Amino acid sequence: MQYQSLSQVQFDLTSDKISLPNLVRYYLNQIEEKENLNAFLSVYADEALAEAERIQAKISTKSAGRLAGMVIGIKDVLCYKDHPLQCASKILDGFESQFTATAVQKLLDEDAIIIGRLNCDEFAMGSSNENSAFGPTLNPIDNDRVPGGSSGASAAAVAADLCLAALGTDTGGSVRQPAAFCNIIGLKPTYSRVSRYGLAAYASSFDTIGTLTKSISDAALLLEIMAGHDEMDSTSSKKEIAKYSEFPETAEALRVGVITPNDQNGIDPEIIESLNVQVQILKSAGHKVDELTLPELDYALPTYYILTTAEASTNLSRYDGVRYGYRNENAHDLENLYKKSRSEGFGDEVQRRILLGTFVLSASYYDAYYTKAQKVRKLIQQKMKELFKNYDFLISPTTPTLPFKLGETVSPLEMYLADLFTVQASVAGIPAISIPVAQSEDGLPVGLQIMADFFREDKLLSFANYMQNGAIITK
């Protein structure tokens, strides 16, 4: 019963080859059988089955929404009313959402079924899904390896066929990198394209809700439904929403820039080889392809970590042990309550980023780090705008390495370098997608990242679809 796209599911539903309740039961069985992956923190079995019965009746009367048949998991940083929300952290023990995130509600309004809440790195801080208070998620391709992060469980659940699609969040690559590690498709829209209302904030000027799917058509449809202005999010864009799911035809001759790092040490040779293969295929198809070495690429990673840790320091100050979540019971005064609750409730990586952010925001270092990083961010955004005057798309590897083994990357700095290629789109705020393009000699997946100009998700998805169906080959 493994489906690759919603269109396949809906064809079988309308031709009575399957029923929606049986499809939900299939996914529930899959979740139970593959419990060792540690992908789901909560499974809404009874609720999902009840929804399946309701939507099945709507299918029979041809009144079902556009997402009827879509069984989806949501990352544990997205609010879903009257359901647990923990951000994979001890600090939110026992907390339940008081409302539903706008992006989630839009999917529900089109008859998607939410089957459960997915594990992640604590407060979306990590590149391996090893920072969760509930333990790491395993990569379904190789259980000794990580699925990527922070949306690692969202990627693993889709790859392992525990649900048809999943919502993740991408602050610096947290949808694209796990998609590459799990051999599926990860889409990060333009910042502000999808409302952040109901998303537990990590870094508010970077956080973006994205999708993890097996097909580009599903990514396009989900974005088309989630996109748009929201009165509850003043940063959400009012720009017109394109018909992403219609895939306008790709131009005969495209201009593609290939971003290669100035220093290729630390980048897996098989990843460089797979990128070169894609470049040759594009050239053979008559497209204009130029290799670009951008000095700005060297500054994207430090800029990203200065700004995101600063925003995290501010955003996470609300978790204090007073109003909700974990609370130390032995504190003798208010200050002691703050210290004990936060030091016990937050994991090591979250504490590290809060401390870094507090440091760069301190009076003595604010101008030297935070102000300077904001200026560099502006320069990177301007550089990307200039590039898209000359190129339709930019491509690069999604990740510098193949999926690494659990516990293999101990140094925080090594882990931060996993974001080498993905942070550029995040710092600039442009849309980007990771698609699977090759396999290593050991059978591990390799992803290709494609970036497009601001709010050109229509072109991005169309080109990604073209690459997958026309220009891509697998070793």
XYZ file of N, CA, C and O in Angstrom, residues 179-360:
728
model
N 15.793 15.944 4.736
C 15.255 15.395 3.487
C 16.356 14.724 2.690
O 16.178 13.624 2.146
N 17.528 15.376 2.630
C 18.663 14.798 1.909
C 19.139 13.519 2.581
O 19.468 12.534 1.908
N 19.177 13.514 3.907
C 19.654 12.344 4.652
C 18.687 11.161 4.554
O 19.093 10.014 4.747
N 17.415 11.438 4.292
C 16.400 10.368 4.262
C 15.865 10.088 2.850
O 14.888 9.351 2.687
N 16.478 10.717 1.833
C 16.148 10.411 0.435
C 14.732 10.823 0.036
O 14.058 10.132 -0.731
N 14.287 11.971 0.571
C 12.968 12.482 0.183
C 13.109 13.956 -0.210
O 14.217 14.451 -0.383
N 11.984 14.651 -0.342
C 11.965 16.033 -0.812
C 11.646 16.960 0.352
O 10.669 16.746 1.083
N 12.471 17.993 0.520
C 12.244 18.966 1.581
C 12.180 20.371 1.022
O 13.113 20.822 0.366
N 11.071 21.062 1.275
C 10.856 22.404 0.728
C 10.836 23.448 1.833
O 10.068 23.337 2.793
N 11.684 24.470 1.692
C 11.644 25.665 2.543
C 11.122 26.828 1.704
O 11.795 27.269 0.775
N 9.941 27.338 1.985
C 9.436 28.478 1.221
C 10.189 29.763 1.574
O 11.003 29.806 2.500
N 9.902 30.821 0.835
C 10.387 32.156 1.177
C 9.935 32.501 2.587
O 8.799 32.206 2.979
N 10.814 33.148 3.352
C 10.411 33.606 4.680
C 9.214 34.532 4.534
O 9.223 35.433 3.689
N 8.178 34.311 5.313
C 6.923 35.080 5.345
C 5.853 34.535 4.400
O 4.706 34.983 4.430
N 6.199 33.557 3.563
C 5.217 32.993 2.629
C 4.136 32.206 3.382
O 2.967 32.165 2.966
N 4.538 31.559 4.480
C 3.614 30.775 5.314
C 3.584 31.399 6.705
O 4.629 31.705 7.283
N 2.409 31.575 7.251
C 2.266 32.180 8.573
C 3.006 31.369 9.642
O 2.962 30.142 9.650
N 3.657 32.092 10.566
C 4.338 31.447 11.682
C 3.456 31.389 12.934
O 3.907 30.926 13.985
N 2.224 31.857 12.831
C 1.341 31.843 14.001
C 1.112 30.404 14.460
O 0.694 29.547 13.677
N 1.421 30.146 15.717
C 1.281 28.795 16.243
C 2.535 27.957 16.126
O 2.519 26.763 16.434
N 3.629 28.580 15.702
C 4.926 27.910 15.662
C 5.744 28.388 16.860
O 5.953 29.592 17.024
N 6.176 27.459 17.695
C 7.017 27.825 18.845
C 8.327 28.411 18.321
O 9.053 27.753 17.578
N 8.614 29.635 18.685
C 9.717 30.377 18.071
C 11.080 29.910 18.563
O 11.291 29.674 19.747
N 11.984 29.764 17.621
C 13.409 29.595 17.906
C 14.093 30.907 17.509
O 14.567 31.655 18.360
N 14.111 31.227 16.221
C 14.676 32.491 15.731
C 13.641 33.117 14.803
O 13.487 32.693 13.659
N 12.943 34.115 15.289
C 11.727 34.595 14.630
C 11.940 35.161 13.234
O 11.027 35.115 12.413
N 13.108 35.700 12.937
C 13.328 36.268 11.599
C 13.876 35.238 10.618
O 14.190 35.581 9.479
N 13.974 33.979 11.059
C 14.458 32.897 10.199
C 13.437 31.757 10.080
O 13.354 31.109 9.033
N 12.697 31.485 11.145
C 11.819 30.309 11.203
C 10.841 30.262 10.025
O 10.151 31.244 9.746
N 10.780 29.119 9.372
C 9.900 28.926 8.220
C 9.297 27.531 8.273
O 10.011 26.553 8.472
N 7.995 27.439 8.126
C 7.330 26.133 8.089
C 7.486 25.557 6.686
O 7.198 26.228 5.691
N 7.968 24.314 6.622
C 8.184 23.659 5.331
C 7.586 22.271 5.299
O 6.976 21.808 6.272
N 7.769 21.601 4.173
C 7.146 20.291 3.972
C 8.182 19.220 3.679
O 9.233 19.491 3.090
N 7.876 18.001 4.072
C 8.667 16.816 3.734
C 7.742 15.820 3.061
O 6.735 15.393 3.650
N 8.052 15.487 1.827
C 7.159 14.670 1.007
C 7.959 13.691 0.152
O 9.174 13.821 0.018
N 7.245 12.755 -0.460
C 7.872 11.844 -1.416
C 7.796 12.381 -2.836
O 8.550 11.938 -3.706
N 6.867 13.317 -3.070
C 6.701 13.843 -4.425
C 6.703 15.369 -4.406
O 6.284 15.989 -3.425
N 7.161 15.954 -5.486
C 7.158 17.414 -5.606
C 5.729 17.916 -5.753
O 5.392 19.011 -5.287
N 4.867 17.115 -6.362
C 3.466 17.531 -6.507
C 2.806 17.724 -5.143
O 2.023 18.658 -4.948
N 3.128 16.868 -4.180
C 2.563 17.024 -2.832
C 3.134 18.254 -2.141
O 2.410 18.980 -1.447
N 4.434 18.503 -2.317
C 5.048 19.696 -1.733
C 4.380 20.954 -2.277
O 4.091 21.906 -1.534
N 4.117 20.954 -3.583
C 3.498 22.112 -4.230
C 2.075 22.342 -3.722
O 1.673 23.475 -3.427
N 1.304 21.266 -3.606
C -0.086 21.391 -3.159
C -0.155 21.847 -1.706
O -0.962 22.722 -1.355
N 0.679 21.268 -0.851
C 0.671 21.661 0.556
C 1.033 23.134 0.712
O 0.409 23.859 1.491
N 2.033 23.588 -0.041
C 2.419 24.993 0.032
C 1.301 25.894 -0.474
O 1.007 26.937 0.123
N 0.680 25.499 -1.551
C -0.414 26.295 -2.134
C -1.524 26.514 -1.113
O -2.120 27.590 -1.038
N -1.772 25.494 -0.305
C -2.838 25.582 0.692
C -2.391 26.359 1.931
O -3.159 27.148 2.499
N -1.150 26.192 2.352
C -0.675 26.843 3.583
C -0.306 28.309 3.380
O -0.351 29.103 4.322
N 0.099 28.678 2.177
C 0.632 30.023 1.922
C -0.435 31.097 2.083
O -1.633 30.826 1.968
N 0.036 32.305 2.337
C -0.885 33.437 2.362
C -0.777 34.273 3.619
O -0.194 33.865 4.627
N -1.331 35.462 3.535
C -1.288 36.402 4.666
C -2.176 35.912 5.801
O -3.218 35.302 5.572
N -1.749 36.218 7.019
C -2.488 35.842 8.210
C -2.500 37.046 9.146
O -1.445 37.565 9.509
N -3.681 37.483 9.539
C -3.793 38.632 10.435
C -3.129 38.378 11.786
O -2.779 39.330 12.497
N -2.928 37.116 12.126
C -2.300 36.775 13.400
C -0.779 36.802 13.325
O -0.096 36.614 14.334
N -0.234 37.000 12.129
C 1.226 37.068 11.944
C 1.553 38.281 11.083
O 1.390 38.259 9.866
N 2.020 39.344 11.726
C 2.278 40.591 11.004
C 3.431 40.469 10.017
O 3.572 41.319 9.126
N 4.247 39.419 10.143
C 5.357 39.239 9.198
C 4.954 38.433 7.969
O 5.749 38.295 7.036
N 3.751 37.888 7.950
C 3.338 37.078 6.798
C 3.063 37.972 5.591
O 2.540 39.078 5.721
N 3.430 37.471 4.424
C 3.366 38.274 3.203
C 1.949 38.335 2.613
O 1.183 37.371 2.687
N 1.656 39.478 2.010
C 0.377 39.651 1.314
C 0.499 39.397 -0.185
O -0.462 39.573 -0.926
N 1.684 38.974 -0.624
C 1.875 38.716 -2.054
C 0.936 37.617 -2.531
O 0.606 36.690 -1.788
N 0.562 37.727 -3.790
C -0.363 36.759 -4.393
C 0.230 35.357 -4.365
O 1.439 35.170 -4.524
N -0.624 34.373 -4.153
C -0.180 32.976 -4.118
C -0.305 32.387 -5.519
O -1.383 32.407 -6.124
N 0.778 31.888 -6.037
C 0.764 31.284 -7.376
C 0.127 29.896 -7.316
O -0.018 29.295 -6.255
N -0.226 29.364 -8.479
C -0.740 27.997 -8.571
C 0.457 27.041 -8.622
O 0.826 26.523 -9.675
N 1.043 26.838 -7.463
C 2.268 26.041 -7.411
C 2.085 24.633 -7.969
O 2.989 24.066 -8.570
N 0.900 24.062 -7.760
C 0.669 22.673 -8.149
C 0.481 22.484 -9.650
O 0.381 21.356 -10.136
N 0.449 23.576 -10.411
C 0.228 23.444 -11.853
C 1.519 23.290 -12.653
O 1.488 22.950 -13.838
N 2.662 23.542 -12.048
C 3.970 23.362 -12.670
C 4.063 24.001 -14.059
O 3.963 23.317 -15.080
N 4.261 25.323 -14.122
C 4.460 25.940 -15.444
C 5.663 25.321 -16.136
O 6.609 24.889 -15.484
N 5.606 25.252 -17.452
C 6.686 24.587 -18.192
C 8.017 25.299 -17.995
O 8.085 26.525 -17.949
N 9.070 24.505 -17.875
C 10.405 25.054 -17.722
C 10.892 25.613 -19.057
O 10.698 25.000 -20.098
N 11.522 26.797 -19.014
C 12.039 27.414 -20.228
C 13.049 26.510 -20.913
O 13.710 25.692 -20.269
N 13.164 26.656 -22.214
C 14.056 25.765 -22.972
C 15.500 25.911 -22.532
O 16.207 24.930 -22.392
N 15.960 27.126 -22.324
C 17.345 27.345 -21.908
C 17.356 28.155 -20.621
O 16.904 29.295 -20.598
N 17.836 27.537 -19.567
C 17.882 28.191 -18.268
C 19.300 28.619 -17.931
O 20.274 28.053 -18.422
N 19.396 29.617 -17.065
C 20.689 30.060 -16.563
C 20.811 29.572 -15.121
O 20.028 29.964 -14.252
N 21.768 28.717 -14.895
C 21.925 28.075 -13.580
C 23.319 28.373 -13.023
O 24.326 28.171 -13.703
N 23.365 28.868 -11.807
C 24.634 29.087 -11.119
C 24.907 27.958 -10.159
O 24.010 27.529 -9.418
N 26.118 27.444 -10.180
C 26.497 26.332 -9.294
C 27.396 26.894 -8.206
O 28.479 27.427 -8.482
N 26.938 26.795 -6.972
C 27.708 27.330 -5.853
C 28.649 26.254 -5.334
O 28.216 25.186 -4.885
N 29.921 26.532 -5.429
C 30.926 25.611 -4.894
C 31.693 26.332 -3.794
O 31.991 27.522 -3.908
N 32.010 25.646 -2.706
C 32.704 26.305 -1.597
C 34.134 26.668 -1.958
O 34.767 26.017 -2.799
N 34.632 27.703 -1.334
C 36.006 28.130 -1.572
C 36.996 27.060 -1.114
O 38.048 26.869 -1.719
N 36.655 26.372 -0.033
C 37.504 25.309 0.503
C 36.688 24.027 0.541
O 35.687 23.940 1.250
N 37.096 23.016 -0.226
C 36.311 21.783 -0.310
C 36.756 20.726 0.700
O 36.272 19.602 0.686
N 37.665 21.085 1.598
C 38.035 20.166 2.677
C 36.820 19.938 3.576
O 36.116 20.872 3.938
N 36.592 18.698 3.938
C 35.453 18.371 4.783
C 34.192 18.053 4.012
O 33.174 17.703 4.612
N 34.229 18.209 2.685
C 33.068 17.860 1.868
C 33.301 16.497 1.248
O 34.353 16.243 0.659
N 32.352 15.615 1.414
C 32.508 14.247 0.935
C 32.714 14.227 -0.579
O 31.942 14.846 -1.322
N 33.747 13.526 -1.065
C 34.025 13.484 -2.514
C 32.852 12.958 -3.339
O 32.641 13.397 -4.477
N 32.065 12.036 -2.774
C 30.924 11.498 -3.513
C 29.839 12.556 -3.710
O 29.093 12.513 -4.692
N 29.746 13.506 -2.771
C 28.776 14.592 -2.911
C 29.216 15.551 -4.007
O 28.405 15.989 -4.837
N 30.502 15.865 -4.042
C 31.039 16.712 -5.119
C 30.839 16.032 -6.473
O 30.430 16.663 -7.455
N 31.070 14.730 -6.509
C 30.905 13.979 -7.761
C 29.456 14.014 -8.234
O 29.182 14.204 -9.430
N 28.510 13.844 -7.307
C 27.093 13.848 -7.697
C 26.679 15.223 -8.211
O 25.882 15.336 -9.144
N 27.234 16.293 -7.624
C 26.941 17.641 -8.105
C 27.478 17.822 -9.525
O 26.779 18.366 -10.394
N 28.681 17.328 -9.755
C 29.283 17.445 -11.098
C 28.462 16.697 -12.144
O 28.341 17.137 -13.293
N 27.908 15.566 -11.756
C 27.057 14.798 -12.677
C 25.837 15.632 -13.073
O 25.478 15.712 -14.255
N 25.202 16.286 -12.089
C 24.026 17.104 -12.389
C 24.376 18.293 -13.287
O 23.617 18.659 -14.179
N 25.550 18.869 -13.047
C 26.011 19.982 -13.876
C 26.170 19.542 -15.331
O 25.726 20.238 -16.260
N 26.778 18.388 -15.531
C 26.982 17.888 -16.897
C 25.660 17.574 -17.576
O 25.493 17.832 -18.782
N 24.709 17.057 -16.825
C 23.396 16.748 -17.395
C 22.701 18.035 -17.842
O 22.111 18.106 -18.928
N 22.773 19.064 -17.006
C 22.157 20.343 -17.361
C 22.816 20.949 -18.594
O 22.144 21.468 -19.487
N 24.130 20.877 -18.650
C 24.846 21.409 -19.823
C 24.468 20.641 -21.077
O 24.252 21.230 -22.144
N 24.383 19.314 -20.949
C 24.022 18.477 -22.102
C 22.621 18.776 -22.611
O 22.313 18.601 -23.784
N 21.753 19.231 -21.674
C 20.376 19.560 -22.060
C 20.261 20.962 -22.654
O 19.163 21.421 -22.991
N 21.401 21.662 -22.769
C 21.405 22.964 -23.419
C 21.259 24.158 -22.498
O 21.086 25.287 -22.957
N 21.335 23.922 -21.188
C 21.215 25.028 -20.246
C 22.577 25.690 -20.013
O 23.620 25.034 -20.076
N 22.553 26.970 -19.706
C 23.770 27.714 -19.423
C 24.103 27.530 -17.939
O 23.320 27.907 -17.065
N 25.252 26.949 -17.658
C 25.639 26.643 -16.277
C 26.996 27.266 -15.984
O 27.973 27.014 -16.691
N 27.038 28.074 -14.932
C 28.290 28.716 -14.522
C 28.627 28.310 -13.091
O 27.733 28.249 -12.230
N 29.884 28.063 -12.844
C 30.325 27.800 -11.475
C 30.611 29.125 -10.785
O 31.274 29.996 -11.336
N 30.105 29.260 -9.571
C 30.244 30.498 -8.804
C 30.979 30.224 -7.503
O 30.652 29.265 -6.792
N 31.959 31.020 -7.199
C 32.613 30.962 -5.895
C 32.306 32.268 -5.194
O 32.752 33.333 -5.624
N 31.504 32.196 -4.155
C 31.026 33.397 -3.487
C 31.780 33.636 -2.188
O 31.701 32.818 -1.264
N 32.499 34.752 -2.086
C 33.167 35.080 -0.812
C 32.164 35.173 0.339
O 32.482 34.849 1.481
N 30.909 35.585 0.008
C 29.883 35.747 1.043
C 29.538 34.426 1.722
O 29.066 34.408 2.862
N 29.764 33.313 1.012
C 29.434 32.003 1.571
C 30.215 31.753 2.863
O 29.718 31.090 3.782
N 31.415 32.291 2.954
C 32.239 32.099 4.150
C 31.633 32.780 5.370
O 31.950 32.416 6.506
N 30.785 33.782 5.135
C 30.245 34.558 6.251
C 28.808 34.165 6.615
O 28.294 34.609 7.641
N 28.168 33.367 5.778
C 26.768 33.017 6.027
C 26.601 32.223 7.316
O 25.677 32.474 8.102
N 27.493 31.257 7.542
C 27.354 30.392 8.722
C 27.553 31.166 10.029
O 26.698 31.086 10.921
N 28.657 31.933 10.185
C 28.783 32.696 11.433
C 27.683 33.738 11.607
O 27.207 33.968 12.721
N 27.253 34.359 10.503
C 26.154 35.327 10.586
C 24.892 34.658 11.112
O 24.199 35.178 11.993
N 24.615 33.489 10.557
C 23.433 32.733 10.972
C 23.471 32.414 12.459
O 22.482 32.629 13.182
N 24.580 31.904 12.951
C 24.629 31.470 14.350
C 24.675 32.635 15.328
O 24.181 32.519 16.456
N 25.205 33.765 14.937
C 25.151 34.945 15.809
C 23.710 35.432 15.950
O 23.212 35.670 17.055
N 23.019 35.556 14.815
C 21.667 36.107 14.839
C 20.648 35.143 15.435
O 19.775 35.552 16.210
N 20.743 33.872 15.087
C 19.745 32.920 15.609
C 19.906 32.691 17.104
O 18.906 32.555 17.824
N 21.141 32.640 17.591
C 21.306 32.463 19.042
C 20.823 33.693 19.800
O 20.243 33.578 20.891
N 21.034 34.869 19.221
C 20.523 36.092 19.850
C 19.003 36.052 19.951
O 18.415 36.363 21.002
N 18.349 35.648 18.863
C 16.889 35.583 18.876
C 16.391 34.471 19.795
O 15.360 34.617 20.463
N 17.138 33.379 19.859
C 16.766 32.281 20.754
C 16.849 32.716 22.213
O 15.990 32.374 23.037
N 17.873 33.474 22.545
C 18.036 33.967 23.916
C 16.803 34.757 24.347
O 16.311 34.611 25.476
N 16.297 35.580 23.437
C 15.112 36.386 23.736
C 13.841 35.536 23.751
O 13.034 35.604 24.684
N 13.661 34.717 22.715
C 12.428 33.934 22.588
C 12.246 32.920 23.712
O 11.132 32.689 24.178
N 13.330 32.306 24.143
C 13.212 31.245 25.133
C 13.204 31.755 26.566
O 13.111 30.974 27.507
N 13.276 33.084 26.735
C 13.205 33.639 28.089
C 11.823 33.429 28.712
O 11.665 33.505 29.927
N 10.824 33.153 27.869
C 9.454 32.966 28.379
C 9.295 31.644 29.133
O 8.338 31.462 29.890
N 10.215 30.724 28.947
C 10.125 29.421 29.632
C 10.889 29.539 30.947
O 12.108 29.352 31.002
N 10.137 29.856 32.023
C 10.780 30.224 33.283
C 10.364 29.366 34.472
O 10.791 29.601 35.597
N 9.503 28.377 34.247
C 9.066 27.523 35.343
C 7.968 28.126 36.193
O 7.560 27.531 37.194
N 7.448 29.288 35.804
C 6.437 29.967 36.618
C 5.030 29.700 36.098
O 4.137 29.303 36.839
N 4.839 29.874 34.793
C 3.472 29.861 34.255
C 3.012 28.504 33.735
O 1.845 28.153 33.815
N 3.913 27.729 33.150
C 3.531 26.433 32.572
C 4.784 25.592 32.406
O 5.910 26.085 32.491
N 4.579 24.309 32.147
C 5.704 23.417 31.885
C 6.442 22.998 33.138
O 5.911 23.019 34.254
N 7.694 22.592 32.956
C 8.509 22.053 34.053
C 8.800 23.122 35.106
O 9.095 24.267 34.782
N 8.728 22.715 36.371
C 8.988 23.635 37.484
C 9.731 22.897 38.588
O 9.275 21.856 39.057
N 10.873 23.424 38.972
C 11.607 22.845 40.091
C 10.842 23.093 41.385
O 10.412 24.214 41.652
N 10.674 22.058 42.180
C 9.857 22.161 43.390
C 10.663 22.521 44.631
O 10.097 22.702 45.715
N 11.985 22.625 44.508
C 12.822 22.854 45.687
C 13.435 24.248 45.728
O 14.323 24.515 46.546
N 12.994 25.132 44.850
C 13.561 26.486 44.814
C 13.135 27.270 46.057
O 12.002 27.129 46.536
N 14.036 28.109 46.579
C 13.746 28.854 47.811
C 13.397 30.316 47.553
O 12.968 31.026 48.465
N 13.594 30.797 46.316
C 13.129 32.139 45.961
C 12.927 32.188 44.451
O 13.200 31.218 43.745
N 12.443 33.332 43.932
C 12.085 33.420 42.521
C 13.301 33.245 41.607
O 13.240 32.515 40.615
N 14.397 33.897 41.930
C 15.592 33.777 41.102
C 16.099 32.346 41.070
O 16.490 31.832 40.018
N 16.057 31.700 42.229
C 16.478 30.308 42.323
C 15.558 29.406 41.517
O 15.997 28.429 40.884
N 14.254 29.738 41.487
C 13.282 28.975 40.696
C 13.625 29.073 39.210
O 13.621 28.063 38.488
N 13.930 30.290 38.738
C 14.315 30.473 37.343
C 15.542 29.619 37.005
O 15.562 28.884 36.014
N 16.556 29.745 37.824
C 17.825 29.066 37.552
C 17.662 27.558 37.543
O 18.128 26.873 36.622
N 17.016 27.028 38.549
C 16.880 25.573 38.657
C 15.964 25.014 37.568
O 16.272 23.993 36.944
N 14.833 25.689 37.337
C 13.876 25.188 36.337
C 14.491 25.196 34.943
O 14.363 24.239 34.182
N 15.190 26.274 34.594
C 15.760 26.397 33.261
C 16.978 25.501 33.070
O 17.151 24.894 32.009
N 17.813 25.361 34.084
C 19.003 24.507 33.941
C 18.624 23.031 33.902
O 19.289 22.222 33.254
N 17.535 22.670 34.563
C 17.078 21.274 34.555
C 16.155 20.995 33.376
O 16.111 19.867 32.871
N 15.410 22.005 32.940
C 14.422 21.804 31.878
C 14.991 21.842 30.475
O 14.511 21.143 29.576
N 16.020 22.659 30.261
C 16.639 22.771 28.945
C 17.799 21.794 28.806
O 18.558 21.572 29.750
N 17.978 21.250 27.597
C 19.106 20.381 27.298
C 20.371 21.187 27.035
O 20.343 22.421 26.948
N 21.478 20.479 26.855
C 22.783 21.132 26.722
C 22.860 22.071 25.532
O 23.378 23.182 25.634
N 22.357 21.624 24.362
C 22.485 22.442 23.164
C 21.646 23.710 23.263
O 22.081 24.796 22.851
N 20.449 23.603 23.821
C 19.602 24.786 23.989
C 20.261 25.762 24.961
O 20.306 26.981 24.705
N 20.812 25.244 26.043
C 21.509 26.122 26.993
C 22.704 26.804 26.321
O 22.958 28.000 26.536
N 23.429 26.045 25.510
C 24.596 26.608 24.819
C 24.176 27.785 23.918
O 24.818 28.836 23.904
N 23.090 27.609 23.191
C 22.673 28.670 22.265
C 22.086 29.869 23.004
O 22.265 31.010 22.576
N 21.403 29.623 24.102
C 20.903 30.740 24.903
C 22.074 31.559 25.448
O 22.071 32.797 25.404
N 23.096 30.877 25.939
C 24.265 31.571 26.486
C 25.009 32.349 25.397
O 25.426 33.497 25.607
N 25.174 31.724 24.230
C 25.822 32.427 23.117
C 25.031 33.671 22.722
O 25.593 34.747 22.498
N 23.717 33.512 22.639
C 22.869 34.632 22.256
C 22.875 35.740 23.285
O 22.889 36.937 22.936
N 22.870 35.376 24.564
C 22.929 36.375 25.625
C 24.249 37.136 25.562
O 24.297 38.364 25.762
N 25.318 36.424 25.224
C 26.633 37.050 25.103
C 26.659 38.070 23.967
O 27.094 39.210 24.154
N 26.173 37.686 22.788
C 26.261 38.618 21.645
C 25.301 39.793 21.797
O 25.477 40.820 21.138
